[in-house]
XYZ file of C-alpha atoms in Angstrom:
187
model
C 22.994 9.399 -5.093
C 19.534 9.603 -3.817
C 18.173 8.534 -6.995
C 20.260 5.348 -7.028
C 18.782 4.704 -3.645
C 15.205 5.391 -4.362
C 15.243 2.739 -7.532
C 17.028 0.457 -5.766
C 14.755 0.873 -2.478
C 11.376 0.617 -5.192
C 13.125 -2.389 -7.015
C 13.313 -4.392 -4.239
C 9.689 -3.343 -3.263
C 8.392 -4.613 -7.036
C 10.578 -7.403 -6.898
C 9.402 -9.055 -3.590
C 5.930 -7.734 -3.221
C 3.698 -10.414 -4.533
C -0.006 -9.782 -4.320
C -0.340 -6.426 -5.782
C -0.042 -2.937 -4.252
C -1.787 -3.598 -0.957
C 0.836 -6.155 -0.113
C 3.539 -3.868 -0.872
C 2.497 -1.918 1.771
C 4.546 -3.189 4.795
C 7.573 -3.274 2.434
C 7.171 0.056 1.306
C 6.430 1.029 4.926
C 9.875 -0.761 5.825
C 11.897 1.042 3.402
C 10.876 4.525 3.405
C 10.112 5.081 7.077
C 12.637 2.645 8.687
C 15.525 2.169 6.843
C 15.869 5.234 4.817
C 13.755 7.361 7.398
C 12.736 9.392 4.422
C 9.211 10.156 5.706
C 7.566 9.365 9.345
C 4.463 7.175 9.776
C 1.700 10.042 9.634
C 3.446 11.284 6.032
C 3.354 7.345 5.059
C -0.450 7.375 5.857
C -0.856 10.474 4.311
C 0.986 9.179 1.226
C -1.079 5.895 0.996
C -4.449 7.957 1.482
C -3.471 9.710 -1.365
C -2.509 6.922 -3.404
C -5.548 4.941 -2.836
C -7.501 7.983 -4.509
C -5.209 8.522 -7.193
C -6.183 6.479 -10.144
C -3.631 3.649 -10.957
C -1.939 1.109 -8.690
C -1.372 1.749 -5.207
C 2.266 0.757 -4.929
C 3.339 2.711 -8.012
C 1.381 5.472 -6.908
C 3.247 5.336 -3.417
C 6.589 5.282 -5.295
C 5.859 8.256 -7.373
C 4.500 10.195 -4.299
C 7.630 9.227 -2.344
C 9.879 10.125 -4.959
C 8.431 13.638 -5.690
C 8.696 14.027 -1.273
C 12.395 13.093 -1.577
C 13.706 14.305 -4.700
C 11.270 16.050 -7.006
C 10.694 14.909 -10.462
C 13.730 12.596 -11.008
C 13.325 11.354 -7.615
C 9.386 10.143 -8.549
C 11.084 8.898 -11.859
C 14.038 6.917 -10.059
C 10.958 5.585 -7.468
C 8.654 4.564 -10.134
C 10.939 2.769 -12.474
C 12.117 0.876 -9.866
C 8.571 -0.087 -8.593
C 7.727 -1.451 -12.595
C 11.223 -2.844 -13.610
C 10.903 -6.157 -11.425
C 7.083 -6.358 -12.315
C 7.506 -6.265 -16.209
C 10.415 -9.001 -16.371
C 8.733 -11.400 -13.616
C 5.198 -11.093 -15.814
C 6.938 -11.424 -19.158
C 8.662 -14.429 -17.721
C 5.649 -15.941 -15.976
C 3.639 -15.663 -18.733
C 5.895 -17.391 -21.081
C 6.001 -19.921 -18.276
C 2.112 -20.091 -17.166
C 0.974 -20.520 -21.095
C 3.395 -23.646 -21.460
C 2.479 -25.217 -18.303
C -0.614 -24.082 -17.233
C -2.533 -27.770 -16.986
C -0.024 -28.758 -14.496
C -0.959 -29.413 -10.929
C 2.009 -27.966 -9.750
C 1.331 -24.900 -11.106
C -2.261 -25.096 -10.083
C -1.010 -25.878 -6.040
C 1.856 -22.995 -6.356
C -1.050 -20.319 -6.959
C -3.588 -21.513 -4.385
C -0.870 -22.293 -1.492
C 0.144 -17.915 -2.226
C -3.390 -16.806 -1.460
C -3.141 -17.032 2.661
C 0.050 -14.999 2.377
C -1.089 -12.368 0.290
C -3.946 -11.956 2.733
C -1.470 -11.841 5.709
C 0.487 -8.989 3.983
C -2.854 -7.022 3.000
C -4.197 -7.322 6.650
C -0.693 -6.318 7.871
C -0.848 -3.008 6.179
C -4.519 -2.266 6.862
C -3.790 -3.130 10.701
C -0.868 -0.716 10.765
C -2.659 1.910 8.951
C -5.484 1.778 11.486
C -3.103 2.101 14.140
C -1.610 5.275 13.017
C -4.839 6.933 12.042
C -6.502 6.034 15.624
C -3.218 6.093 17.774
C -0.829 7.966 15.868
C 1.632 5.176 15.471
C 1.813 1.989 13.548
C 1.222 -0.353 16.589
C -0.648 -0.694 19.568
C 0.716 1.327 22.620
C 0.613 0.542 25.782
C -0.984 3.797 26.958
C -4.799 3.748 25.463
C -4.603 7.100 25.977
C -3.589 8.475 23.104
C -6.293 7.223 20.917
C -8.111 9.401 18.258
C -11.670 9.262 18.939
C -12.652 11.437 16.033
C -11.107 9.222 13.521
C -12.502 6.020 15.565
C -15.900 7.839 15.174
C -15.093 8.429 11.192
C -13.609 4.730 10.979
C -17.145 3.174 12.210
C -18.983 5.412 10.418
C -17.813 4.705 7.127
C -17.443 1.032 7.792
C -20.999 0.895 8.892
C -22.471 2.957 5.765
C -20.221 0.507 3.320
C -21.591 -2.439 4.941
C -25.250 -1.424 4.905
C -25.567 0.575 2.092
C -22.916 -0.873 0.006
C -22.065 2.650 -1.780
C -19.136 2.897 -3.485
C -15.670 3.062 -1.896
C -14.911 6.147 -3.406
C -17.808 8.007 -1.913
C -17.170 6.604 1.702
C -13.782 8.456 1.143
C -15.112 11.268 0.128
C -17.430 11.509 2.955
C -15.026 10.424 5.604
C -12.726 13.275 4.179
C -15.852 16.219 4.716
C -16.589 14.955 8.100
C -12.500 14.683 8.860
C -12.411 18.304 7.681
C -15.326 19.267 10.041
C -14.446 17.444 12.987
C -10.490 18.161 13.073
C -11.525 21.741 12.229
C -13.245 21.993 15.702
C -10.795 22.954 18.991
């Protein structure tokens, strides 16, 4: 049954995605594009883009959008519940233990040791999305001829504008979308 598959897939993602929504992106990508083949990488990149622009946590928004795409409103509910259920249980359990044992050096060391893994997962998701945008697939292919120059120009422009003028990322996304609309409308 598709609803149970959606719930179970996003339950696993919610259970094993330590570090938040961006750290969950490689797990979501693996489940929805490789394990179940519900969507392709281009659709996944579109869903991530929409999930980032929509208010709320990225992983939960992604679960909702994938669930809607796969099985409509009931699918969205199943995927979203699957994504949040483990987080709620884990947070309540950890909050209890953290408040009880927060002064221990072991607890502080455990929290510090998890940071590099979270950074690596976020970097993995970003690199995969970058390659999907500029190459059309999630890895650097042998032939460089498939690089989308328009996407690279938009990326470099947005990056430089964000660094130089430190504008809000929301304005950078809206501007990139407008430039993309113009550039990709041209022959």
